[in-house]
mmCIF file of C-alpha atoms in Angstrom:
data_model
loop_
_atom_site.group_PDB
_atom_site.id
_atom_site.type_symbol
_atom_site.label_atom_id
_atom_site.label_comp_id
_atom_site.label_asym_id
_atom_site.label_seq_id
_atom_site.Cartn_x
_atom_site.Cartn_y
_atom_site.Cartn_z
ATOM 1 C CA UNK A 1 13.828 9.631 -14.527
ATOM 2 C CA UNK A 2 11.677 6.798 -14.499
ATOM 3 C CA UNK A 3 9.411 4.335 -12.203
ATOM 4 C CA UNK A 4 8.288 0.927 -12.931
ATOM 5 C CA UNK A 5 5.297 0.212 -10.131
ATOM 6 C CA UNK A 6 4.705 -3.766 -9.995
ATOM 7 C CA UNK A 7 0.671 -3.497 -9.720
ATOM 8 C CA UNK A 8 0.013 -7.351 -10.931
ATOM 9 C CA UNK A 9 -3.456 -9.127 -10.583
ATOM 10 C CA UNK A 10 -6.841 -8.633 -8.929
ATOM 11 C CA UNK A 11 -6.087 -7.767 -5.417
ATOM 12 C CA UNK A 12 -7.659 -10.656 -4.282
ATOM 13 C CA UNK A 13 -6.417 -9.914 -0.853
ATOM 14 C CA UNK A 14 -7.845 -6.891 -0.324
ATOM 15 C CA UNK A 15 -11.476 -7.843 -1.133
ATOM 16 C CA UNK A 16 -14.314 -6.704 -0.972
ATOM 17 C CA UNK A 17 -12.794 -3.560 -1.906
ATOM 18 C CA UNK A 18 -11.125 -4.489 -5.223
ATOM 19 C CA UNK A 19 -14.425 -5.767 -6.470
ATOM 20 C CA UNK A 20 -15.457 -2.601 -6.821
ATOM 21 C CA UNK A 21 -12.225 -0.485 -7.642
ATOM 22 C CA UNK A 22 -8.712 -1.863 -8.533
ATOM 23 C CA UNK A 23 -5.802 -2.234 -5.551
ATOM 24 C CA UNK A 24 -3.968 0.783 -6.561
ATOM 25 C CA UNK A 25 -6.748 3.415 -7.133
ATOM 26 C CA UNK A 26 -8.616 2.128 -3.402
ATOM 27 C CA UNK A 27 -8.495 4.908 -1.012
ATOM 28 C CA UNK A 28 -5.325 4.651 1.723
ATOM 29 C CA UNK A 29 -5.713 8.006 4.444
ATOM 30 C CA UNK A 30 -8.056 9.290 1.665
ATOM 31 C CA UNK A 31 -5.903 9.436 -1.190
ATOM 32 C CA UNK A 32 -5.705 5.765 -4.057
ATOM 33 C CA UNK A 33 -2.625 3.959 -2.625
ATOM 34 C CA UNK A 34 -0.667 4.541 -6.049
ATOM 35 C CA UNK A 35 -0.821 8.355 -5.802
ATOM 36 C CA UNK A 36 1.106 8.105 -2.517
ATOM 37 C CA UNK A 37 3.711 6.289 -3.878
ATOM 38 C CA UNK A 38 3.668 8.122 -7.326
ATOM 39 C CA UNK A 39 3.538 11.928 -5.725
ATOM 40 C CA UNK A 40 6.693 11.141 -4.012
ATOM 41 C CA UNK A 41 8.139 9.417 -7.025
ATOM 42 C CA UNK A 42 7.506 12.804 -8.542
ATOM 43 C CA UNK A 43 9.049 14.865 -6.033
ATOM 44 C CA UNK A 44 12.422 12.751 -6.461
ATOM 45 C CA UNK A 45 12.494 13.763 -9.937
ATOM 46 C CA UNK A 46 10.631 11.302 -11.812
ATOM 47 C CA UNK A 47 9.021 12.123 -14.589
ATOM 48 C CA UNK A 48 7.840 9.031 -16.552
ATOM 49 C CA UNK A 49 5.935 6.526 -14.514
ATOM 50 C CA UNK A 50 5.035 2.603 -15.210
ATOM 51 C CA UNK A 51 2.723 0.915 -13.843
ATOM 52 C CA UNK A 52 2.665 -3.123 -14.833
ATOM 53 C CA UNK A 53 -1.006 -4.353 -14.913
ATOM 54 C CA UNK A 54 -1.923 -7.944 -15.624
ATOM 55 C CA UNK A 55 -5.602 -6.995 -16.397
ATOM 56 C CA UNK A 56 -6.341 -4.011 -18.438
ATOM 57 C CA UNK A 57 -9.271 -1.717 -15.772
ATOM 58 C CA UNK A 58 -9.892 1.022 -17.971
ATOM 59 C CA UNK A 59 -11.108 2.439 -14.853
ATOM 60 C CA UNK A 60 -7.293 2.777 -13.796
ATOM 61 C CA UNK A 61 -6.080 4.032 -17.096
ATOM 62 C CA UNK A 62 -8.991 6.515 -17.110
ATOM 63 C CA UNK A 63 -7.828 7.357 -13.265
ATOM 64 C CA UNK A 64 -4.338 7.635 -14.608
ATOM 65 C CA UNK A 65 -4.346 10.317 -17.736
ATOM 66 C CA UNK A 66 -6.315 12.259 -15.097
ATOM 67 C CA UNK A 67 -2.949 12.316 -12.893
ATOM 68 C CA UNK A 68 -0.519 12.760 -16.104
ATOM 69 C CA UNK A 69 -2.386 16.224 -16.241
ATOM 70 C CA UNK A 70 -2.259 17.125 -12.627
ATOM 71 C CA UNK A 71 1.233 16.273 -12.691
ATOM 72 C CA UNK A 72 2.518 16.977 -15.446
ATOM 73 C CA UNK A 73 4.287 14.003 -15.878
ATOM 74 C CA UNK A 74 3.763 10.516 -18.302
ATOM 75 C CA UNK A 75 2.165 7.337 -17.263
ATOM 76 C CA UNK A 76 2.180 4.275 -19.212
ATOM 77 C CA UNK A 77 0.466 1.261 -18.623
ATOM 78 C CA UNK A 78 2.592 -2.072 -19.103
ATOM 79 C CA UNK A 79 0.044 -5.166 -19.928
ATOM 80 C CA UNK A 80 1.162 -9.008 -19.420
ATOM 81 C CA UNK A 81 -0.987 -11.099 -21.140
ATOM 82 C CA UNK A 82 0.576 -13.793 -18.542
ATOM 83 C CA UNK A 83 1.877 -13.392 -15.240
ATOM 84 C CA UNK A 84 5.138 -12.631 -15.063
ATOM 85 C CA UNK A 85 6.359 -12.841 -11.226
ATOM 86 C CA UNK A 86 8.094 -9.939 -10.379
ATOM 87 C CA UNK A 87 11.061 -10.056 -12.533
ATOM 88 C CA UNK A 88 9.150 -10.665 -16.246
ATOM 89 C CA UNK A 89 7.410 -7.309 -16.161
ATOM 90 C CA UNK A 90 10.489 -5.145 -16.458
ATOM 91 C CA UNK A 91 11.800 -7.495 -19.239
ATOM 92 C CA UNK A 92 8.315 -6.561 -21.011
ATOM 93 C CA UNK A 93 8.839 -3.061 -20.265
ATOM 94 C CA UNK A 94 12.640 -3.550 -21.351
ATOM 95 C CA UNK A 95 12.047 -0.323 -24.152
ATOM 96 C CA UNK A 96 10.391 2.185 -22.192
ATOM 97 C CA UNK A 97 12.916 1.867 -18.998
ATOM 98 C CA UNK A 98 15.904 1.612 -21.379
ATOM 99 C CA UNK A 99 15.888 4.416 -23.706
ATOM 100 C CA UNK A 100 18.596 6.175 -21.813
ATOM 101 C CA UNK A 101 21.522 5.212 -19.334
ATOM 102 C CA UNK A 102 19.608 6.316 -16.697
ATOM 103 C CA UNK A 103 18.587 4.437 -13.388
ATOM 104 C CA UNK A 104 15.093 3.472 -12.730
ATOM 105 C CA UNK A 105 13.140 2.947 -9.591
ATOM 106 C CA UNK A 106 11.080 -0.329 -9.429
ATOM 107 C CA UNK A 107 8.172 -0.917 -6.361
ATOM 108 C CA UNK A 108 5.674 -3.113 -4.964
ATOM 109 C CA UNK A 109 2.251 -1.560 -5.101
ATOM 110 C CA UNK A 110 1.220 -2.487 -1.406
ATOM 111 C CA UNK A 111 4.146 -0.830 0.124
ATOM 112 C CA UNK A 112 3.727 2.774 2.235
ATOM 113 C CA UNK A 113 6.254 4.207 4.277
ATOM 114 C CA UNK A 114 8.021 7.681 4.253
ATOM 115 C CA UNK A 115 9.206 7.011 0.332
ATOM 116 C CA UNK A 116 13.059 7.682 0.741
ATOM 117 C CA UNK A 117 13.456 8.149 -3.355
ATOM 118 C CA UNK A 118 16.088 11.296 -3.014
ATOM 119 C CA UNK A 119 18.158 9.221 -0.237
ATOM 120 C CA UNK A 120 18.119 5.665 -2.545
ATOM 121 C CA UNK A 121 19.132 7.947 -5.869
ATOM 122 C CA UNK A 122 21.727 9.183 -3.755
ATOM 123 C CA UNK A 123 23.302 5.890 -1.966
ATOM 124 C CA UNK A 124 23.037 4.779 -5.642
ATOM 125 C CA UNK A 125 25.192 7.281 -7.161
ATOM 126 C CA UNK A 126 27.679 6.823 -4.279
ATOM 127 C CA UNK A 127 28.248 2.946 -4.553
ATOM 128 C CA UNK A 128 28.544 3.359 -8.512
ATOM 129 C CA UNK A 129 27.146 -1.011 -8.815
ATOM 130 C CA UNK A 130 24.243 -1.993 -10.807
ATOM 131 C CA UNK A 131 21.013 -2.724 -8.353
ATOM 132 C CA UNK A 132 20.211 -0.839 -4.646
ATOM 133 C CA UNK A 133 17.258 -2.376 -2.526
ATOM 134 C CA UNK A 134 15.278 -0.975 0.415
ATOM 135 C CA UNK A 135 15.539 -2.934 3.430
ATOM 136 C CA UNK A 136 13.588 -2.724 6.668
ATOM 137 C CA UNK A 137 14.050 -3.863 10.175
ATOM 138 C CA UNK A 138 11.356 -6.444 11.227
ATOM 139 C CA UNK A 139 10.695 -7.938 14.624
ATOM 140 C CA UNK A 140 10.069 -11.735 13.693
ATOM 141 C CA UNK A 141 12.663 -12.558 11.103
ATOM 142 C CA UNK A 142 11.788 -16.177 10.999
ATOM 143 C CA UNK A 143 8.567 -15.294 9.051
ATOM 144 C CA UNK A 144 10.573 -13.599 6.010
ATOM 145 C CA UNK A 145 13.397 -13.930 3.539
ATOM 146 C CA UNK A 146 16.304 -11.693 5.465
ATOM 147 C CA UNK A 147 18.736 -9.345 3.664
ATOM 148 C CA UNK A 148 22.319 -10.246 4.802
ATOM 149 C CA UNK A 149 24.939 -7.287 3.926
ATOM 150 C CA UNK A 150 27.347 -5.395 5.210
ATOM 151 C CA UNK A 151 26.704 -2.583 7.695
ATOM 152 C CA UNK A 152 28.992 0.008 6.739
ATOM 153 C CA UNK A 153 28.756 -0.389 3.097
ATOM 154 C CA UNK A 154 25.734 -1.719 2.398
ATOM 155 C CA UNK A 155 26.969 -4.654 0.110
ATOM 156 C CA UNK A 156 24.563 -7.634 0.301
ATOM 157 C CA UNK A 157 26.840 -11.312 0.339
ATOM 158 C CA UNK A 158 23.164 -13.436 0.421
ATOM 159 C CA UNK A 159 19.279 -13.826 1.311
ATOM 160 C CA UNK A 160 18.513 -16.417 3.724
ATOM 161 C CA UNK A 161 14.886 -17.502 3.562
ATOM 162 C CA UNK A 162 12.910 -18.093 6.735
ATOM 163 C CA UNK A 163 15.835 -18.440 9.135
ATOM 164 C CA UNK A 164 15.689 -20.578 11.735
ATOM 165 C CA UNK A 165 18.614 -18.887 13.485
ATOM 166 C CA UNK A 166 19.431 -15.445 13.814
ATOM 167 C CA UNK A 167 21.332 -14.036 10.456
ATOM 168 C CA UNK A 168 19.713 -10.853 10.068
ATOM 169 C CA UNK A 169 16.681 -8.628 10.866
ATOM 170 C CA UNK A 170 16.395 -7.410 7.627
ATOM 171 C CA UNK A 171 14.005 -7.794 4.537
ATOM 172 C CA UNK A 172 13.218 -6.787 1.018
ATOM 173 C CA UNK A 173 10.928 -3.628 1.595
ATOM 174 C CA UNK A 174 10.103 -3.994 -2.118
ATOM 175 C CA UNK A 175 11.166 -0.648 -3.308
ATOM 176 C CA UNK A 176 14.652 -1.251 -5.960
ATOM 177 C CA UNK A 177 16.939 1.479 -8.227
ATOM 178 C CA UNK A 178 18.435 -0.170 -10.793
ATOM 179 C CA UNK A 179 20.649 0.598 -13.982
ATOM 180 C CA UNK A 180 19.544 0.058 -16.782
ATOM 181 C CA UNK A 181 22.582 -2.532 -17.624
ATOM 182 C CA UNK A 182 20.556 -4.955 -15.052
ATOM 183 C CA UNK A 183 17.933 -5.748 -17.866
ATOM 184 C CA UNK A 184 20.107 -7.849 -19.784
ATOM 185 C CA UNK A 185 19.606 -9.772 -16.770
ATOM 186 C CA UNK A 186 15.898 -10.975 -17.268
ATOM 187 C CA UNK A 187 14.706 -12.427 -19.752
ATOM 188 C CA UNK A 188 11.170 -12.612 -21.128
ATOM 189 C CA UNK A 189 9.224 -15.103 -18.989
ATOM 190 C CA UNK A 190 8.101 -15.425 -15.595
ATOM 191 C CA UNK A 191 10.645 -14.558 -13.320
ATOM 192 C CA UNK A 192 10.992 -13.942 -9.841
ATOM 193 C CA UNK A 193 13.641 -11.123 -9.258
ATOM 194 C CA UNK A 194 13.949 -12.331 -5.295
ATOM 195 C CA UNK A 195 14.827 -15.458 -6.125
ATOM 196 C CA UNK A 196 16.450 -15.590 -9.282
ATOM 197 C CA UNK A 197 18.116 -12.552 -10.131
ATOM 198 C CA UNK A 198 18.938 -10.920 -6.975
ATOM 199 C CA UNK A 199 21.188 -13.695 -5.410
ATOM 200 C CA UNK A 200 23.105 -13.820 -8.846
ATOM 201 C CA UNK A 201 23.427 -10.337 -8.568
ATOM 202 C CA UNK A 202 24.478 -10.045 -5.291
ATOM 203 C CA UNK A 203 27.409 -13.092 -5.517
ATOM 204 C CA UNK A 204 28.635 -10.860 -8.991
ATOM 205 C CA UNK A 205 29.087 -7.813 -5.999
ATOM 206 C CA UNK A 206 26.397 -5.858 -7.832
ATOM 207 C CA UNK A 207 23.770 -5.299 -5.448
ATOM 208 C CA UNK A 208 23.231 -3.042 -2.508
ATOM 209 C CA UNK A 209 21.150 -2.619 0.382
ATOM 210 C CA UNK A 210 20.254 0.461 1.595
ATOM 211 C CA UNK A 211 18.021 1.015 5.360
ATOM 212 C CA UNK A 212 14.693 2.545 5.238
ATOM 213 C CA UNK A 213 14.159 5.063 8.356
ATOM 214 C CA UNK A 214 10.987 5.186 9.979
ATOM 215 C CA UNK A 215 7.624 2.976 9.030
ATOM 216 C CA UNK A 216 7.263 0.482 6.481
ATOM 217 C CA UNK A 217 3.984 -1.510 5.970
ATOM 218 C CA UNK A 218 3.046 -4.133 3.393
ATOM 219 C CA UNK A 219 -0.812 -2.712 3.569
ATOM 220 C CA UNK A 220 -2.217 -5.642 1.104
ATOM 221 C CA UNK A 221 -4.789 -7.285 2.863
ATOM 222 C CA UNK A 222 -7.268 -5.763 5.812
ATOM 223 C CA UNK A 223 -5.538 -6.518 8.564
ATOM 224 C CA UNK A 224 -2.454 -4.834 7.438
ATOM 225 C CA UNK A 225 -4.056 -1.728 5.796
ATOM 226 C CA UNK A 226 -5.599 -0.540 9.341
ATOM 227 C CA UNK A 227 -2.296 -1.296 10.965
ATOM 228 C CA UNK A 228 -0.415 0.693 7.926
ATOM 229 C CA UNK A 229 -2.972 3.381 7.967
ATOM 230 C CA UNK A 230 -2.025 4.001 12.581
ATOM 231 C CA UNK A 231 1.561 4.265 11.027
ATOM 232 C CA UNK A 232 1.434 6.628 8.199
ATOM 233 C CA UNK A 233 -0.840 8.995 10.546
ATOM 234 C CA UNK A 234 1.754 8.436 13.733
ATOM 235 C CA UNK A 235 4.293 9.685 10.731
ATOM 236 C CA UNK A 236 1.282 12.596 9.664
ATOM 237 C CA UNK A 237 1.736 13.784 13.636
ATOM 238 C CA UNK A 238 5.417 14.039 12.874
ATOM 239 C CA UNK A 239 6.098 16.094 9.780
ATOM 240 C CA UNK A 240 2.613 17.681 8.997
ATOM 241 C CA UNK A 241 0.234 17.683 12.378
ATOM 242 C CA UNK A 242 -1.290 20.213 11.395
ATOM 243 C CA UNK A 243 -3.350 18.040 8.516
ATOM 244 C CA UNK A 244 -5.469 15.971 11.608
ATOM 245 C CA UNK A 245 -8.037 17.027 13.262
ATOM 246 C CA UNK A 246 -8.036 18.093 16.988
ATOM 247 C CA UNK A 247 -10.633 19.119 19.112
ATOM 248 C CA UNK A 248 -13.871 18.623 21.371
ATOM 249 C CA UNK A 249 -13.991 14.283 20.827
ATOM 250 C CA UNK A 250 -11.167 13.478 18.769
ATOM 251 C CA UNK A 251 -8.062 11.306 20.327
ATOM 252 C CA UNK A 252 -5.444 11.054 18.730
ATOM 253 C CA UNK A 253 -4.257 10.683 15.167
ATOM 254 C CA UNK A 254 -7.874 11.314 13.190
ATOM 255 C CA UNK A 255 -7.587 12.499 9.774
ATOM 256 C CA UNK A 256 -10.356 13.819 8.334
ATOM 257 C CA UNK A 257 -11.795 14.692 4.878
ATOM 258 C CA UNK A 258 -13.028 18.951 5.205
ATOM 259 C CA UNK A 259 -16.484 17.739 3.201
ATOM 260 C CA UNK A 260 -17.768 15.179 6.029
ATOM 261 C CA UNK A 261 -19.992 15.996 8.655
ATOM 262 C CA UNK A 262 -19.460 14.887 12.146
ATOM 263 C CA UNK A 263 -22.219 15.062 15.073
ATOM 264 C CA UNK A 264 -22.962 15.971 18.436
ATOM 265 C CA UNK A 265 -21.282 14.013 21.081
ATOM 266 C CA UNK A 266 -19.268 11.807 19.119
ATOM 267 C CA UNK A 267 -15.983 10.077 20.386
ATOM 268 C CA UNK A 268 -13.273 9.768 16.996
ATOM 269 C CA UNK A 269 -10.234 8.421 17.317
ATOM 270 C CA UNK A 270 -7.264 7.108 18.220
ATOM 271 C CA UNK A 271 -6.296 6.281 14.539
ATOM 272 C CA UNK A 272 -9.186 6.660 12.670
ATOM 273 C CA UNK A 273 -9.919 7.985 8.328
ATOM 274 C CA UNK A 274 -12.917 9.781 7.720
ATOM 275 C CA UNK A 275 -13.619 10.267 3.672
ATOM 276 C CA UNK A 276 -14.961 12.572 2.040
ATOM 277 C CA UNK A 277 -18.804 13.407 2.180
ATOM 278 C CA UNK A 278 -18.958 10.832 4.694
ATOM 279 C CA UNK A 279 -21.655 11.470 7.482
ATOM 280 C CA UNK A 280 -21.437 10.526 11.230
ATOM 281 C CA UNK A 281 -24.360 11.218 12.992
ATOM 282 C CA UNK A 282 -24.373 11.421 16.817
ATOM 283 C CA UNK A 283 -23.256 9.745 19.911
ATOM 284 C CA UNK A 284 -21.217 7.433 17.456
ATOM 285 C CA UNK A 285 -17.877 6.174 18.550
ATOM 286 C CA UNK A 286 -15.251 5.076 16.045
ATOM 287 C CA UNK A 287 -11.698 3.943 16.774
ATOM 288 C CA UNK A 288 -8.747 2.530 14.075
ATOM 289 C CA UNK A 289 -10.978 2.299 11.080
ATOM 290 C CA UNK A 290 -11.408 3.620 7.911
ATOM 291 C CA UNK A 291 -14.613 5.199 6.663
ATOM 292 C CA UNK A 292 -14.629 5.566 2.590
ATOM 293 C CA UNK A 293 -16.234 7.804 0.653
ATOM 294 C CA UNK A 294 -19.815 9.207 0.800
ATOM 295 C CA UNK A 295 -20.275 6.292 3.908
ATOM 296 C CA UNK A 296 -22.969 7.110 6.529
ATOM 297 C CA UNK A 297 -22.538 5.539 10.246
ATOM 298 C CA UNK A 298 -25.699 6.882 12.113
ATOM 299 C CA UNK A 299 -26.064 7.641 15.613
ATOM 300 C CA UNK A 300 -25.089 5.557 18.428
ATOM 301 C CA UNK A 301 -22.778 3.070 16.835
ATOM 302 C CA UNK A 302 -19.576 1.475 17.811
ATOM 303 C CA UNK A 303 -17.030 1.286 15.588
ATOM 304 C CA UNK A 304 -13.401 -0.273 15.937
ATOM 305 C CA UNK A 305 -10.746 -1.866 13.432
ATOM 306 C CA UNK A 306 -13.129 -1.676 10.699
ATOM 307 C CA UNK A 307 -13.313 -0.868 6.697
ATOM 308 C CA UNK A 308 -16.356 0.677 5.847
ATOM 309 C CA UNK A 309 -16.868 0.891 1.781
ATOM 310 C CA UNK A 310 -17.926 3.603 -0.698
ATOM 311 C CA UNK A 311 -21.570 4.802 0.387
ATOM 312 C CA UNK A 312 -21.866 2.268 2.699
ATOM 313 C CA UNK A 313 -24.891 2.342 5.535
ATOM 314 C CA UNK A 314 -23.896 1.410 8.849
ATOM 315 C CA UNK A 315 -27.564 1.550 11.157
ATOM 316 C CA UNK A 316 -27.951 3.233 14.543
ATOM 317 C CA UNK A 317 -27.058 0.892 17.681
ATOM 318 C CA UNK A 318 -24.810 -1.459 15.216
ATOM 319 C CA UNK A 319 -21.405 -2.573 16.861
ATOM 320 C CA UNK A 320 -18.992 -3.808 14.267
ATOM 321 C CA UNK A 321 -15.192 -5.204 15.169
ATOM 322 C CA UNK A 322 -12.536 -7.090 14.559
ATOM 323 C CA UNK A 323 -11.261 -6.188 10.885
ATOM 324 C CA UNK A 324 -14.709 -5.806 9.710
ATOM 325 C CA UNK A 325 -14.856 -4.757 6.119
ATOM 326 C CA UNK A 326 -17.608 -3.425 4.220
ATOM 327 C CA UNK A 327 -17.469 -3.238 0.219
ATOM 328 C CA UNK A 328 -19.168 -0.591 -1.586
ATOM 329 C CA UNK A 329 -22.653 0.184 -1.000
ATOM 330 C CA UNK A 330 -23.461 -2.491 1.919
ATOM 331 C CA UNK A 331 -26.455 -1.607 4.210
ATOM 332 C CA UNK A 332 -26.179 -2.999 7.815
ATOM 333 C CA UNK A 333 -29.658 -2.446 9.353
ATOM 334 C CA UNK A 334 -30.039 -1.369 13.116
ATOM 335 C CA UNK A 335 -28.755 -2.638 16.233
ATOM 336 C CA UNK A 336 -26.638 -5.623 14.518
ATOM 337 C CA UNK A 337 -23.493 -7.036 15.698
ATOM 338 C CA UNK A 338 -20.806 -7.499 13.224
ATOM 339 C CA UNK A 339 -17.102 -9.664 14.623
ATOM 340 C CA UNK A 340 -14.811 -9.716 11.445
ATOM 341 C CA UNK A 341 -17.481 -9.861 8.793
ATOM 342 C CA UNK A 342 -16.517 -9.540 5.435
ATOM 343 C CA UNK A 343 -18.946 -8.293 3.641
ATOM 344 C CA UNK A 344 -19.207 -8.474 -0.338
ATOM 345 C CA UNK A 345 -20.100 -4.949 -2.161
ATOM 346 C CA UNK A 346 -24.225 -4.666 -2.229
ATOM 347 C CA UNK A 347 -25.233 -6.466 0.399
ATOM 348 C CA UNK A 348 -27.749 -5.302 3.263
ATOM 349 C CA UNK A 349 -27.477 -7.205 6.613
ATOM 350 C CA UNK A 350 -30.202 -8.161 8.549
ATOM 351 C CA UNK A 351 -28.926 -10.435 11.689
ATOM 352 C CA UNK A 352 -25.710 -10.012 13.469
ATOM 353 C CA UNK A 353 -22.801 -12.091 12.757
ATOM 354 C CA UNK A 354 -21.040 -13.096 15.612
ATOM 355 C CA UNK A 355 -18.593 -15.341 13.829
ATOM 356 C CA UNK A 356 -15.703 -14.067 11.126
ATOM 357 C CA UNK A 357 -16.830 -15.101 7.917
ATOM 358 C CA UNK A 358 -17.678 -14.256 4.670
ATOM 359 C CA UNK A 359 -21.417 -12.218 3.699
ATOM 360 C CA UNK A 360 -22.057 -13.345 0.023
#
C-alpha cells in the first residue's frame, strides 16, 4: 500500500525551529513528527511512502533513505516547483500512487493523534465509494469548516464553513484513503482538495466520513505543539505507561530520553519532554515543555510551557514562560526573565524580556 504525506513549505509557523531543521524531521515526544505518522503508516501495511516537499532539504532526503533502511520500506520524495494547495500534489504524484488499483492514504504533516490506519482501510473496504476522511469532534465549531454526514453510515451530504449556527461538531482531521479512480479528479494545478474536490465528491455520493477516537491535534505552530505533546503523553499513560518516567520529583506524564541526566532536587513534570543528552542540573523545576536535544537548563530555573532548542543554554536562576521558544543553540545568561520570547537559533540573551516578542 501506499501514503502520500502533504509536507508543503517552510514551516514558517513553527519557527525558530524550522530554521534550523525542516517541520517534519523536528523532534515531537523525542521522535521527528513524520516518523510518528510514518511508523504507524507502516504498521497498517504500507509499504511505499510519499512525502510532497515544495523545497528540496537534502537534509530530509538524507533523514529519509536512513528510515527506508530501518524500515524496510520505500520513500520517495514528490517536488513542486510551485505550490500546489493540497489537491495539486497528488495530481503530480498521479504515477507513483496509481500504478495499481489499490487505495492510498493521504495526510497533513502537522497532524498527531492515535493514527487509526487499520480502522480507515477497513470502513473503506466496507462502504465500497471512492474517498473516506477522518473527522474529529471539536469544541468551538464556529472557528472551522464542519463535516456534515450521516451518523450511521458515515455518508457526508456537505461542508459548511465557519457556521454561525449549529450544523455539526465535526472537522476535516486531515488524514484521507482514497481510490485511485479519485485522481482523474485533479488536475495539474493548484488545487485545494477541501474546497474543490471534496464537495463535488461528496454531492456525486462518493465520499465518506469516518470518526477518529481519542486525541487529535493540529501541532503546527508553538502553542499547539505543547498542547499536542500533554495529549499524546495522556494517550502514552494509556496504552504504554510504562515508557514515562516515575519517581522521587516527577508528576505526572514526563517522558524522558534514557541518555539525559537529571539532578538533585528537581521538580519535572506534569507534561513535560526531556531529549536526549539533555542535562538538568539541580533544584530546577520544569512543567509542560519540551527540552530538545543535547539542551542544558542549569540549576535553579523555572521552566513552564516552553520550547527549548537543540543545545540550547538556559542559565541558573532564569524563569522562562508563556510559550517561550528557543531555536537551536540560544544561550540565555543567568537570572533572566523570559514571557513568550521567541528566540531566533544563535542568539545569547542578556536582559530579560518581559514582553512576547521576537529576539532577532
Amino acid at each position: 500500500m501506499k501514503a502520500l504525506i502533504l509536507v508543503g513549505g517552510y514551516g514558517t509557523r513553527l519557527r525558530p525551529l524550522t530554521l534550523s531543521v525542516p517541520k517534519p524531521l523536528v523532534d515531537f515526544c523525542n521522535k521527528p513528527i513524520l516518523l510518528h505518522q510514518v511508523e504507524a503508516l507502516v504498521k497498517a501495511g504500507v509499504d511505499h511512502v510519499i512525502l510532497a516537499v515544495s523545497y528540496m532539504s537534502e537534509l530530509l532526503e538524507r533523514e529519509m533513505r536512513i528510515q527506508e533502511q530501518r524500515l524496510g520500506i520505500r520513500i520517495s520524495l514528490s517536488h513542486e516547483k510551485e505550490p500546489l494547495g493540497t489537491a495539486g500534489p497528488l495530481a503530480l504524484a498521479r504515477e507513483l500512487l496509481n500504478v495499481d488499483n489499490e487505495p492510498f492514504f493521504v495526510l497533513n504533516s502537522d497532524v498527531i493523534c492515535d493514527f487509526p490506519f487499520k480502522d480507515l482501510l477497513q470502513f473503506h473496504h466496507n462502504h465500497g465509494k471512492e474517498g473516506t476522511i477522518v473527522v474529529t469532534r471539536v469544541e468551538e465549531p464556529s472557528k472551522y469548516g464542519v463535516v456534515v454526514f450521516e451518523t450511521d453510515s458515515g455518508r457526508i451530504h456537505r461542508f459548511v464553513e465557519k457556521p454561525q449556527v449549529f450544523v455539526s461538531n465535526k472537522i476535516n482531521a486531515g488524514m484521507y484513503i482514497f481510490n485511485p479512480s479519485m485522481l482523474s479528479r485533479i488536475q495539474l494545478r493548484p488545487t485545494s482538495i477541501e474546497k474543490e474536490i471534496f464537495p463535488v465528491m461528496a454531492e456525486e455520493g462518493q465520499l465518506y466520513a469516518m470518526e477518529l477516537q481519542g486525541f487529535w491535534m493540529d501541532i503546527g505552530q508553538p502553542k499547539d505543539f505543547l498542547t499536542g505533546m500533554c495529549m499524546y503523553l495522556q494517550s502514552v499513560r494509556q496504552h504504554a505507561p510504562e515508557r514515562l518516567r516515575t519517581g522521587p520529583g516527577f508528576l505526572g506524564n514526563v517522558l524522558v530520553d534514557p541518555t539525559a541526566q537529571i539532578g538533585e532536587n528537581c521538580t519535572i513534570g506534569p507534561n513535560v519532554t526531556i531529549g536526549a543528552g539533555v542535562v538538568v542540573e539541580d533544584g530546577v523545576r520544569i512543567k509542560r515543555c519540551t527540552v530538545l536535544k543535547g539542551a542544558r537548563v542549569r540549576s535553579h530555573s523555572w521552566l513552564e510551557s516552553c520550547i527549548v532548542g537543540w543545545s540550547s543554554s538556559v542559565g541558573q536562576w532564569v524563569r522562562m514562560e508563556n510559550v517561550t521558544v528557543l531555536g537551536e543553540d540560544v544561550i540565555v545568561n543567568d537570572e533572566l526573565y523570559l514571557n513568550g520570547a521567541n528566540v531566533l537559533p544563535h542568539k545569547s540573551i542578556n536582559e530579560s524580556v518581559p514582553e512576547p516578542r521576537i529576539i532577532m
